[in-house]
Coordinates of C-alpha atoms in Angstrom, one line a residue:
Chain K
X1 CA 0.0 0.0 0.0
X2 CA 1.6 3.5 -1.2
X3 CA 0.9 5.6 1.9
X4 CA -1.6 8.5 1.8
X5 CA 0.9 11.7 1.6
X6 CA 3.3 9.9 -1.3
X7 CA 2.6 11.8 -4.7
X8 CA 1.4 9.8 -7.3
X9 CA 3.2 11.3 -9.9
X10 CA 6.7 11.4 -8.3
X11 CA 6.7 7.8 -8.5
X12 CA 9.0 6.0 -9.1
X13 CA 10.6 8.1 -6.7
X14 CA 14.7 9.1 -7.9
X15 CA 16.5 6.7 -5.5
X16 CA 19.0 4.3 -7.0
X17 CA 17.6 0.3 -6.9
X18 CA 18.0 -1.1 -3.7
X19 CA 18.2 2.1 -1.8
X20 CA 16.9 2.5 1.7
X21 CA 15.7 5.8 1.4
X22 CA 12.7 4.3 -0.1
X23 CA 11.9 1.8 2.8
X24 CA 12.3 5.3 5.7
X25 CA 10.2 7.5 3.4
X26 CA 7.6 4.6 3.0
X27 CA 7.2 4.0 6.8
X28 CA 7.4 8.1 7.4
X29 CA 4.5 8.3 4.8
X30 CA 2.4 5.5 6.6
X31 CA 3.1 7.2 10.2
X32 CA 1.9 10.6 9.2
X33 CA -0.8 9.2 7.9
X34 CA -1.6 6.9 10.7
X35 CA -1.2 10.4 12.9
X36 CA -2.6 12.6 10.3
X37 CA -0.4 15.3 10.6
X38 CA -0.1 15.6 6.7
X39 CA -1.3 19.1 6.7
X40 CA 0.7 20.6 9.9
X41 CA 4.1 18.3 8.7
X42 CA 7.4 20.6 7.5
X43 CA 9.7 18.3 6.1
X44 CA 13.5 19.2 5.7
X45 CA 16.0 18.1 3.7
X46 CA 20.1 18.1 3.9
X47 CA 21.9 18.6 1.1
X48 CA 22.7 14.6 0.2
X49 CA 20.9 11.8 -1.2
X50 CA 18.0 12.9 1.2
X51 CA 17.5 15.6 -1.3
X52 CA 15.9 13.5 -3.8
X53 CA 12.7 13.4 -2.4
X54 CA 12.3 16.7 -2.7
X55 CA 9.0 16.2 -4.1
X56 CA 8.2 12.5 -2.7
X57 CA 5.1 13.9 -0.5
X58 CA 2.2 16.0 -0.4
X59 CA 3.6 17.7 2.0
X60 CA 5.5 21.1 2.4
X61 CA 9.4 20.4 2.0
X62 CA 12.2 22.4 2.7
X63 CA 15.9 21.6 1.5
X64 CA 18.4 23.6 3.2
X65 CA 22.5 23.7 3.4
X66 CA 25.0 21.1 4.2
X67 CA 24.3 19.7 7.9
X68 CA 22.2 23.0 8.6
X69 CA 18.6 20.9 8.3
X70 CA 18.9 20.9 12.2
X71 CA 18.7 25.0 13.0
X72 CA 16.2 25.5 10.2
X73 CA 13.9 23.1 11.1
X74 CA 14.6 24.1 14.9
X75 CA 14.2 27.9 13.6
X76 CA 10.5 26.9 12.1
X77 CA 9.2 24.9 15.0
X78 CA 10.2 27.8 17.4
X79 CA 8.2 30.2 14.9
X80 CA 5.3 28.2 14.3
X81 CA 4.9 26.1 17.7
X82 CA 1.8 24.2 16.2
X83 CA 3.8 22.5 13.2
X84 CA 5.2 19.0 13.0
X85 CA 9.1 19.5 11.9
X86 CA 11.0 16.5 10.3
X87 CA 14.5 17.2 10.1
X88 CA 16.1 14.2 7.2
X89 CA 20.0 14.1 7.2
X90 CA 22.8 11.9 6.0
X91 CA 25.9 10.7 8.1
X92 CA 28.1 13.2 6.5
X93 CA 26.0 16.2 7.0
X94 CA 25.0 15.1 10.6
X95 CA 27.8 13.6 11.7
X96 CA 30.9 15.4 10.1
X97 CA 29.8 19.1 8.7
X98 CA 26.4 19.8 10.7
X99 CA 27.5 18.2 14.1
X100 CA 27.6 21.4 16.2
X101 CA 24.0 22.2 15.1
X102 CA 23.0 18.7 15.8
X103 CA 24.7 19.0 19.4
X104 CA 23.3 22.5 20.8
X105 CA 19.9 21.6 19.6
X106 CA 20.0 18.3 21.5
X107 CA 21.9 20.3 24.7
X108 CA 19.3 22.9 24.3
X109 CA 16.4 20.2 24.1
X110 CA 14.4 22.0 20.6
X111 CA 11.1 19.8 20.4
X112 CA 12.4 18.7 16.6
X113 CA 12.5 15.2 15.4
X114 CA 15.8 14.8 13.4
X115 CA 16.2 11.3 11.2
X116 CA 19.6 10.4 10.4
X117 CA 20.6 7.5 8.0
X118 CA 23.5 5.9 8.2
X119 CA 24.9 3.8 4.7
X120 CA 28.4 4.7 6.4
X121 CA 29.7 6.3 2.9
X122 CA 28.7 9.8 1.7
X123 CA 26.3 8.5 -1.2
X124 CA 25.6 10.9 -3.5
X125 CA 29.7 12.5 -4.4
X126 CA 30.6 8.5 -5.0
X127 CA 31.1 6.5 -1.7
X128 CA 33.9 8.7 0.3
X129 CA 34.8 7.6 3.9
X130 CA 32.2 9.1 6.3
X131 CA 32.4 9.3 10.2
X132 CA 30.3 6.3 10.2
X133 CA 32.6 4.2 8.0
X134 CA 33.2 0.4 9.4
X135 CA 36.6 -0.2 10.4
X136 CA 38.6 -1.8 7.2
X137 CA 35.5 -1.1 5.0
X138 CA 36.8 -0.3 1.6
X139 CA 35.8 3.3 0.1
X140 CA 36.6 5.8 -2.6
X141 CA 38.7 7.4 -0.5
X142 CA 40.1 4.3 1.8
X143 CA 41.1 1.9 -1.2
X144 CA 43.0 -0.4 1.7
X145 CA 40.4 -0.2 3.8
X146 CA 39.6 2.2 6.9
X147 CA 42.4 2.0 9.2
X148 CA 40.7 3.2 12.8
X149 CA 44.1 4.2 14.4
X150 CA 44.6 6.9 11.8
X151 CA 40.9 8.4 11.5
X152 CA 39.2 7.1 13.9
X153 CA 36.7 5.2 15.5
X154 CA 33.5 5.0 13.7
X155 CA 31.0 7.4 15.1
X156 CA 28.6 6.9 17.8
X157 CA 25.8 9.6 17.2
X158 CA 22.9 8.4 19.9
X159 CA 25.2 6.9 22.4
X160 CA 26.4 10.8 22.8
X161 CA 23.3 12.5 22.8
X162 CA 21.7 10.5 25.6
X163 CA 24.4 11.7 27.6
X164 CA 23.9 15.8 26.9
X165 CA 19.9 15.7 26.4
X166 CA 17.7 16.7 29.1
X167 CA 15.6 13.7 30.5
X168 CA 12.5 14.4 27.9
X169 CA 14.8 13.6 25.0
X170 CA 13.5 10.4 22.1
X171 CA 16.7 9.2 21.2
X172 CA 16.4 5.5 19.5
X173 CA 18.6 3.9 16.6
X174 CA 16.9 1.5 14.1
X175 CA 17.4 -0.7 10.9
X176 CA 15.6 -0.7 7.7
X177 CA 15.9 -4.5 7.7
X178 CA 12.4 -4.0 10.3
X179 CA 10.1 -1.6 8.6
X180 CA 7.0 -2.1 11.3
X181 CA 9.8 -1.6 14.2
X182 CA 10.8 1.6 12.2
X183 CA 7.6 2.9 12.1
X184 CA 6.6 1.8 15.4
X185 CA 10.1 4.5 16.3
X186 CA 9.2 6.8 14.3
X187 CA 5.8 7.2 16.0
X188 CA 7.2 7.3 19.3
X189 CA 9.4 10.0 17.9
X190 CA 7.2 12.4 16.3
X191 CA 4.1 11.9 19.3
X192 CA 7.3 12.9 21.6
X193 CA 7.6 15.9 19.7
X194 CA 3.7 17.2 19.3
X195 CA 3.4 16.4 23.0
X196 CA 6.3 19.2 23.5
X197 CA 8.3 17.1 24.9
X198 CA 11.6 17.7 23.6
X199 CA 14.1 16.5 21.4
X200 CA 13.8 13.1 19.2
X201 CA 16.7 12.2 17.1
X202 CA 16.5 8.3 15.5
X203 CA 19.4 6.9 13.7
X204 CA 18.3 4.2 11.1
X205 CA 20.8 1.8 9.4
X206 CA 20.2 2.2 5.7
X207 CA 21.7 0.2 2.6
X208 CA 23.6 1.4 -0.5
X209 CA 24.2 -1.3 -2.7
X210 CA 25.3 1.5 -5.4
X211 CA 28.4 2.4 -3.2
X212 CA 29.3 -0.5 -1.7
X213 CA 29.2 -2.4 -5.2
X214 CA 27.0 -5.0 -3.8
X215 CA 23.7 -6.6 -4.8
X216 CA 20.6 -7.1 -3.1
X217 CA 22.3 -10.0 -1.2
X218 CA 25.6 -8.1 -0.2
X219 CA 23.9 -4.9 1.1
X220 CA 22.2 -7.3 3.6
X221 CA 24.8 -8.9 4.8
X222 CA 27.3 -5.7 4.8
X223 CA 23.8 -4.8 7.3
X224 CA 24.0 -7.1 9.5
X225 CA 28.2 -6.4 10.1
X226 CA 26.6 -2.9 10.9
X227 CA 23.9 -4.2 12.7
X228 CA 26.5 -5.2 15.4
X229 CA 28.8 -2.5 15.2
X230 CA 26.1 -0.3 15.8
X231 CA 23.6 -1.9 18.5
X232 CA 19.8 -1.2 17.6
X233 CA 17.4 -0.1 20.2
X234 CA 16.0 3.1 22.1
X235 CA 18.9 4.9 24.4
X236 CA 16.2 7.2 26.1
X237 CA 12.9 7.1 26.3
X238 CA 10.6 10.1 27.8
X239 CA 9.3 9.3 30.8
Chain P
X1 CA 36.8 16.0 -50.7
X2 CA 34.7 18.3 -49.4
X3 CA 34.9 19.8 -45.9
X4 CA 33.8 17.7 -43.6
X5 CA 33.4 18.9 -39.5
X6 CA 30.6 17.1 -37.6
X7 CA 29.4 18.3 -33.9
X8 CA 27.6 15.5 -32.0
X9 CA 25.7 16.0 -28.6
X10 CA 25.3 13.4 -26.3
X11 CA 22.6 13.7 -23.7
X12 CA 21.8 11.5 -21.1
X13 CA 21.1 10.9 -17.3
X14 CA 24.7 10.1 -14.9
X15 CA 25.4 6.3 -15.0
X16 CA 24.0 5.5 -18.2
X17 CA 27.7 5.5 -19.8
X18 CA 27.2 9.1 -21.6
X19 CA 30.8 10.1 -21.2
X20 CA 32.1 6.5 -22.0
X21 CA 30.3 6.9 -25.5
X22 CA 32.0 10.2 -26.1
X23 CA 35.6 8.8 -25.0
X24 CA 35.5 5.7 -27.6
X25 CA 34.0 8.0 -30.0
X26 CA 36.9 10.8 -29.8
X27 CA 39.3 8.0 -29.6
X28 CA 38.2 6.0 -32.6
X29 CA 37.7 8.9 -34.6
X30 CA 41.7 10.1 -34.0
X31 CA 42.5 6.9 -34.4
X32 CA 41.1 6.9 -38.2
X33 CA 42.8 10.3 -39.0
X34 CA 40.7 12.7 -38.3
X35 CA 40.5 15.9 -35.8
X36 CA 38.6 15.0 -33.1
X37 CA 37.6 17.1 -29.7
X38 CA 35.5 15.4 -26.5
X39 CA 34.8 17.7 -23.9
X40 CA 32.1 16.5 -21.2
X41 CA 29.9 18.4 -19.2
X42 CA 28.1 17.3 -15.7
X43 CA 27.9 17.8 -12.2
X44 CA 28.7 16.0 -9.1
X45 CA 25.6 14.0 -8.5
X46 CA 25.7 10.3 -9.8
X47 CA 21.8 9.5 -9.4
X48 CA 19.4 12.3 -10.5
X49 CA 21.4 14.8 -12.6
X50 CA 22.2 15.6 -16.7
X51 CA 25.2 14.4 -18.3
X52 CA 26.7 15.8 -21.6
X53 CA 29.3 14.9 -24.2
X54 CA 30.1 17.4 -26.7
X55 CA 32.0 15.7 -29.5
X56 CA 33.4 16.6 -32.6
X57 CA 34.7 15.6 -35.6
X58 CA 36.6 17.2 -38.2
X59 CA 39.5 17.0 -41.2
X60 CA 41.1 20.1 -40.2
X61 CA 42.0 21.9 -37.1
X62 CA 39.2 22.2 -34.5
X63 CA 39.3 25.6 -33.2
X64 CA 36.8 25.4 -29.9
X65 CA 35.2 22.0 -28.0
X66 CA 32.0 23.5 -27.5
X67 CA 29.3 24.4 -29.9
X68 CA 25.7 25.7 -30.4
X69 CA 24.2 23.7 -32.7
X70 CA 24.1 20.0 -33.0
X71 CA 24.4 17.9 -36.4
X72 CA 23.7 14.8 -34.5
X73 CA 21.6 14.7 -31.1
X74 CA 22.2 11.5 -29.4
X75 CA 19.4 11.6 -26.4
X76 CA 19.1 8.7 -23.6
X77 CA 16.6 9.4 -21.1
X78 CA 13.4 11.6 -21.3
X79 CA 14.9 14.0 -18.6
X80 CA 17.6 15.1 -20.9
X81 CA 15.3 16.2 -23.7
X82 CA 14.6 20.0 -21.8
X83 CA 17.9 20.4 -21.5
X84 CA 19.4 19.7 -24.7
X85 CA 16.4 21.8 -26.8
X86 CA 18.4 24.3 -27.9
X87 CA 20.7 22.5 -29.5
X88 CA 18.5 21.1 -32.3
X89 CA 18.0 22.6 -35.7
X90 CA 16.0 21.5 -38.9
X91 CA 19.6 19.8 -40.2
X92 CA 20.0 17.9 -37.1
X93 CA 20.3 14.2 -36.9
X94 CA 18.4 13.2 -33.9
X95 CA 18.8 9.8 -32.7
X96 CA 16.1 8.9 -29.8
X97 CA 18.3 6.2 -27.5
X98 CA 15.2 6.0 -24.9
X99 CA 13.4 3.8 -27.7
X100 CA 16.1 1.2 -27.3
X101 CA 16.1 1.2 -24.0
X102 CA 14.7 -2.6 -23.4
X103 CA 16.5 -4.0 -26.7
X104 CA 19.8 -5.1 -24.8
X105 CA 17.5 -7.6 -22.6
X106 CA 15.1 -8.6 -25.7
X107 CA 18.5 -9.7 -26.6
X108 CA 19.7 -11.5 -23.6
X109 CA 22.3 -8.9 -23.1
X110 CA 23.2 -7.0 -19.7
X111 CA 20.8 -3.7 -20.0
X112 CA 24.1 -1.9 -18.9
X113 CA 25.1 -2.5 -22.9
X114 CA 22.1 0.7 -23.8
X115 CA 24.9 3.1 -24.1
X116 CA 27.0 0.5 -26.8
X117 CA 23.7 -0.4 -28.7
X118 CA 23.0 3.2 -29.3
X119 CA 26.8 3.8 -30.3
X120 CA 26.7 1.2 -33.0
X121 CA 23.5 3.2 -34.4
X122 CA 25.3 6.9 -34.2
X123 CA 28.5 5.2 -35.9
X124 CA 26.9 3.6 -39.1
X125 CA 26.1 7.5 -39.7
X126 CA 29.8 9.0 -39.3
X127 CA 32.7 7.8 -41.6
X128 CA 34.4 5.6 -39.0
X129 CA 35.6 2.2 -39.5
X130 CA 33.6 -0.5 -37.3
X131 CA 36.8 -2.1 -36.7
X132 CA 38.3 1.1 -35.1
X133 CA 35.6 1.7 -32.8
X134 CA 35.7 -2.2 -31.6
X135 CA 39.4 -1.4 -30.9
X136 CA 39.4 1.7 -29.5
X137 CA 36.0 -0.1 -26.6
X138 CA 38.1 -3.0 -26.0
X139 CA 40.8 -0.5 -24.6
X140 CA 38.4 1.5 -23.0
X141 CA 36.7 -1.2 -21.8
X142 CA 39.8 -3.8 -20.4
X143 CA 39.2 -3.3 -16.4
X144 CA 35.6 -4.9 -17.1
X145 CA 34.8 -8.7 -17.6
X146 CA 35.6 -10.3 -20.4
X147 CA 31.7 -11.3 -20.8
X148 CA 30.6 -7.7 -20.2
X149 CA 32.9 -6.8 -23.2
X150 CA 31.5 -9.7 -25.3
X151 CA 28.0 -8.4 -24.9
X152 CA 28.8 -4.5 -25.3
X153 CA 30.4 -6.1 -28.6
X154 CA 27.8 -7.6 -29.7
X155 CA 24.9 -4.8 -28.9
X156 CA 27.3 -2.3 -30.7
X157 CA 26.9 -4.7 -33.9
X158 CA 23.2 -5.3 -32.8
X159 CA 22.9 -1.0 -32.8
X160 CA 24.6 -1.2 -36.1
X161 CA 22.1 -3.0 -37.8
X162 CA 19.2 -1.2 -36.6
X163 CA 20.6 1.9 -37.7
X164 CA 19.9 0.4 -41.1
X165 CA 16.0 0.8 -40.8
X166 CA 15.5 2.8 -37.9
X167 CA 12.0 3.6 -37.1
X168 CA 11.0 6.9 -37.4
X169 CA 9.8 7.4 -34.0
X170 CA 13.6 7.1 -32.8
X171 CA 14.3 10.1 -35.5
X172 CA 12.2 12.5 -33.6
X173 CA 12.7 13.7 -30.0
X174 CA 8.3 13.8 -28.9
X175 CA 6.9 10.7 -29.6
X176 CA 8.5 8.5 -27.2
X177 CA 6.1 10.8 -24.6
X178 CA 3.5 9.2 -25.6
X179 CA 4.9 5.4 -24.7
X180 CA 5.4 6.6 -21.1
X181 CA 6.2 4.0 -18.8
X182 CA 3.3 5.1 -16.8
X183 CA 0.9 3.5 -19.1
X184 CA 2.3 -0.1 -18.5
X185 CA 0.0 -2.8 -17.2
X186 CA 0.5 -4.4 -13.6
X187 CA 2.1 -8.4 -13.4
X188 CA -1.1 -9.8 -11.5
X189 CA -0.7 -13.4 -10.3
X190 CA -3.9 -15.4 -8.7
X191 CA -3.4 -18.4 -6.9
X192 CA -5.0 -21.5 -7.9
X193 CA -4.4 -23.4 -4.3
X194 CA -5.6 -20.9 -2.5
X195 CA -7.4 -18.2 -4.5
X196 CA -7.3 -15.5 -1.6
X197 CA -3.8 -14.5 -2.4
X198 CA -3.3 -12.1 -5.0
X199 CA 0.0 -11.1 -6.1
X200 CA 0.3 -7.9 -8.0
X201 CA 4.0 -6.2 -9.3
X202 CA 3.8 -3.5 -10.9
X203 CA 6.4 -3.2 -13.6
X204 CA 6.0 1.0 -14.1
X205 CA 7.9 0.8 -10.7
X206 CA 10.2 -2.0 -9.9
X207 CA 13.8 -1.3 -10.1
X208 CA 15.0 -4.8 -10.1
X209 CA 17.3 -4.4 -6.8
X210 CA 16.4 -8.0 -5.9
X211 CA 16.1 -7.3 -2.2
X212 CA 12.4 -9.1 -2.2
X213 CA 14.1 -12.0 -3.6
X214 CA 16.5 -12.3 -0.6
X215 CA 13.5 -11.9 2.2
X216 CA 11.1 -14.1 0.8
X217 CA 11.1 -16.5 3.1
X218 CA 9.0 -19.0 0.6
X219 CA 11.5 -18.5 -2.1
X220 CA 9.0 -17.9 -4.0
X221 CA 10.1 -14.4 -6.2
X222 CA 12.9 -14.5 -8.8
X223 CA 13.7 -12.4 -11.9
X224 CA 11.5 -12.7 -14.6
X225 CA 12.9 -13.4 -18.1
X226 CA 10.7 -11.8 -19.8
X227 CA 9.4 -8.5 -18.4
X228 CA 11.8 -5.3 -18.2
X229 CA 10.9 -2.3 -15.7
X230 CA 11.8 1.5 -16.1
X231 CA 15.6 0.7 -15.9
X232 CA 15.5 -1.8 -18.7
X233 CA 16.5 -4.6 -16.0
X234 CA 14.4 -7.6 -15.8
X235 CA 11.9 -7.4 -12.9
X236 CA 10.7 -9.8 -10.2
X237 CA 8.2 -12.3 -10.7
X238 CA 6.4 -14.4 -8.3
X239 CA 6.0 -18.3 -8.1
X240 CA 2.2 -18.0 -6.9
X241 CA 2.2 -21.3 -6.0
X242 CA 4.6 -21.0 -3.4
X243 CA 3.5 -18.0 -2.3
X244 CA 1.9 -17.6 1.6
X245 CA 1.0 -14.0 1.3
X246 CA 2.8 -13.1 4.4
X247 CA 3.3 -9.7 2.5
X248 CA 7.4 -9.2 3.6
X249 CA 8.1 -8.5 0.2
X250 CA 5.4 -5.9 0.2
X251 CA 6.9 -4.1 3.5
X252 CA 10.2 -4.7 2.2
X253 CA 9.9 -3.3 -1.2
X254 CA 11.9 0.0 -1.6
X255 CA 10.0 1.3 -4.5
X256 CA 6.4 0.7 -3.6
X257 CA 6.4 -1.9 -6.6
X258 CA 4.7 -4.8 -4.9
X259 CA 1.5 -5.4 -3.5
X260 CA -0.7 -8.2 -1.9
X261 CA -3.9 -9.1 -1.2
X262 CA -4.4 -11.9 1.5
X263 CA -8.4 -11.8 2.0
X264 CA -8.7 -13.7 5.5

């Protein structure tokens, strides 16, 4: 079933084949309609793949700069209390350029809900190493493999915002692989946010078979590698 | 012999080989003795933005790579058209690639061969030897497997021999419009077992990224031989026989592509 708020004539939508973009928009789409929200929703979009649904849904869409989908959409929501603001980033423009807005607005608890996906690789410049990248996983620009002790541990994004949020904060990291636990996340998300709660930020785990020259078959298993590096489950719930 | 300079646009969506055409072009046409200039033209995005190829071809000195008017406009996806408009004038040559698009797999070649098939029509209208060109792709071409190579090959000869009577739908730049993809009927499957379950793909959207194939937990869906989605790649089709209708490939689908009804 396409979900309610999913234009019609956008499909089929500008994702590469196998891309999990499709699955997070699809469960997005059926949790504003299950909360129909549709006509109170601001969706934002970071520069990045997440850019290509720019006109996915019937809903209003913003696309902002590199890593600043975080103070825009925070910026709106503090102008217009009675919206719904979805803030969609990548792991290079949360992780690496927009990190300090993605830190203060968790510090400062902004009622937003922000939805990072992780693939590990910047997707759309052509699979560069990311903060996220796995340990010895082969990119574009790590040809022998990511070697940790030179950049770096991959990057932790929920496990260091449930330290710095306040006690009101939704902070939950999921896996495309379980689209009815995603939306079930998402929900708990965005109802944290209309209830004023505070901040929600969900990290998903999200394939790219196009960058990690894979098939259908590889991008799940290269999932389930991530699936351990990265442990799935809500950090902090409201209370 | 009379002066001979021919500009060629090639216009086409990133990853469909644009810039590859316009490499073994330029090459093979140096390579044959003439003056030859490729300068390409696209931004950073792979997925979702316009590649060009400005090509030309000449017997003397060529003074500047780009030009304003095309004498042969080479287009590969619908998207492209917009862009390139300006290019065209009543002289031009237009060759419509999009019409090919599903030819490679007709064929049982990879659908990754497009780019090749529509080569091998441009070249049977430019004074370059076939052998040249088939030279000059094996070069470009060496990192790739050996069967990949066989099969651009042999769409490149396939291309050639279409050129030979090419309809004239693939001569104009509209009339593909009207053979949207939009327009293409659903794969409906009923079970005869258990008639409840109804299996429906439809085609107009499946990308063929196979990750249905890997959750069905039945085994039930594998790539169908003879049906070809928007990509040109062959799309999934269901065993309805096997199937339960416990509708993972449904949730799982990426591309809103499958759907099933499991009246209970």
């Amino acid at each position: 079933m396409i979900p309610k708020c999913i234009k019609r004539e956008s499909l089929p939508h500008l994702f590469c084949p196998g891309c999990g973009y499709g699955l997070i928009f699809k469960s997005l789409g059926s949790v504003i309609d299950k909360l129909n929200i549709a006509s109170k929703t601001v969706l934002g979009l970071d520069i990045g793949c997440s850019l290509l649904a720019w006109n996915l849904f019937e809903i209003d869409t913003i696309q902002t700069h590199h890593g600043r989908v975080v103070p825009v959409m925070a910026g709106f929501r503090f102008a217009k209390p009675e919206s719904v603001v979805l803030g969609v980033v990548g792991d290079g423009g949360g992780y690496a350029i927009g990190l300090q807005s993605l830190l203060h607005s968790a510090h400062r608890n902004d009622p937003i809900t922000i939805i990072l996906v992780n693939n590990t690789v910047y997707g759309m410049t052509g699979g560069q190493m990311a903060p996220t990248t796995l340990p010895g996983e082969i990119t574009d620009t790590t040809p022998n493999g990511r070697d940790a002790k030179k950049t770096g541990k991959p990057f932790l994004g929920p496990e260091i915002l449930t330290t710095i949020t306040s006690q009101n904060a939704y902070i939950a990291r999921a896996s495309v692989r379980n689209p009815l636990k995603l939306e079930e996340y998402f929900q708990r998300a965005i109802s944290n946010q209309i209830n004023h709660k505070g901040f929600s930020f969900m990290e998903i785990l999200s394939l790219c078979p196009q960058n990690w020259k894979t098939d259908a078959a590889g991008a799940l298993e290269f999932l389930t590698k991530m699936e351990k590096y990265y442990p799935i489950g809500e950090f902090k719930k409201p209370k | 012999m009379k002066n001979f300079h021919q500009k060629i646009l090639l216009a086409g969506e990133g990853g469909q080989g644009i810039q590859a055409m316009g490499q073994i072009l330029n090459k093979a046409a140096f390579s044959s003795g003439f003056e030859s200039v490729y300068i390409p033209n696209y931004g950073v995005e792979q997925r979702g933005g316009i590649s060009l190829a400005y090509v030309q071809i000449s017997d003397s000195a060529i003074p500047y790579p780009k030009f304003k008017i095309a004498d042969f406009l080479v287009v590969m996806c619908l998207r492209a058209i917009p862009r390139v408009q300006d290019y065209l004038c009543k002289k031009t040559t237009v060759i419509n690639g999009t019409v090919f698009i599903q030819m490679p797999t007709q064929y049982q070649l990879s659908p990754k061969t497009h780019n090749m098939l529509v080569l091998g029509i441009l070249s049977k209208f430019l004074p370059l030897n076939q052998e040249k060109i088939l030279e000059t792709m094996q070069e470009r071409f060496k990192k790739i497997p050996s069967l990949l190579l066989e099969q651009n090959k042999k769409a490149f000869m396939i291309g050639r021999e279409q050129a030979l009577n090419l309809p004239l739908y693939a001569r104009q730049l509209r009339r593909v419009m009207v053979e949207d993809h939009r327009n293409w009927p659903a794969d409906i499957k009923q079970s005869k077992n258990n008639s409840k379950i109804v299996h429906i793909i439809h085609r107009k959207l499946c990308k063929s990224c196979g990750i249905c194939i890997e959750r069905c937990p039945q085994k039930a869906l594998s790539y169908s031989k003879k049906l070809t989605g928007i990509y040109g790649t062959q799309i999934v089709e269901v065993d309805i026989e096997k199937c339960i209708g416990c509708r993972l490939c449904e949730q799982v689908c990426p591309d809103f592509s499958i759907e099933v009804r499991n009246k209970k």
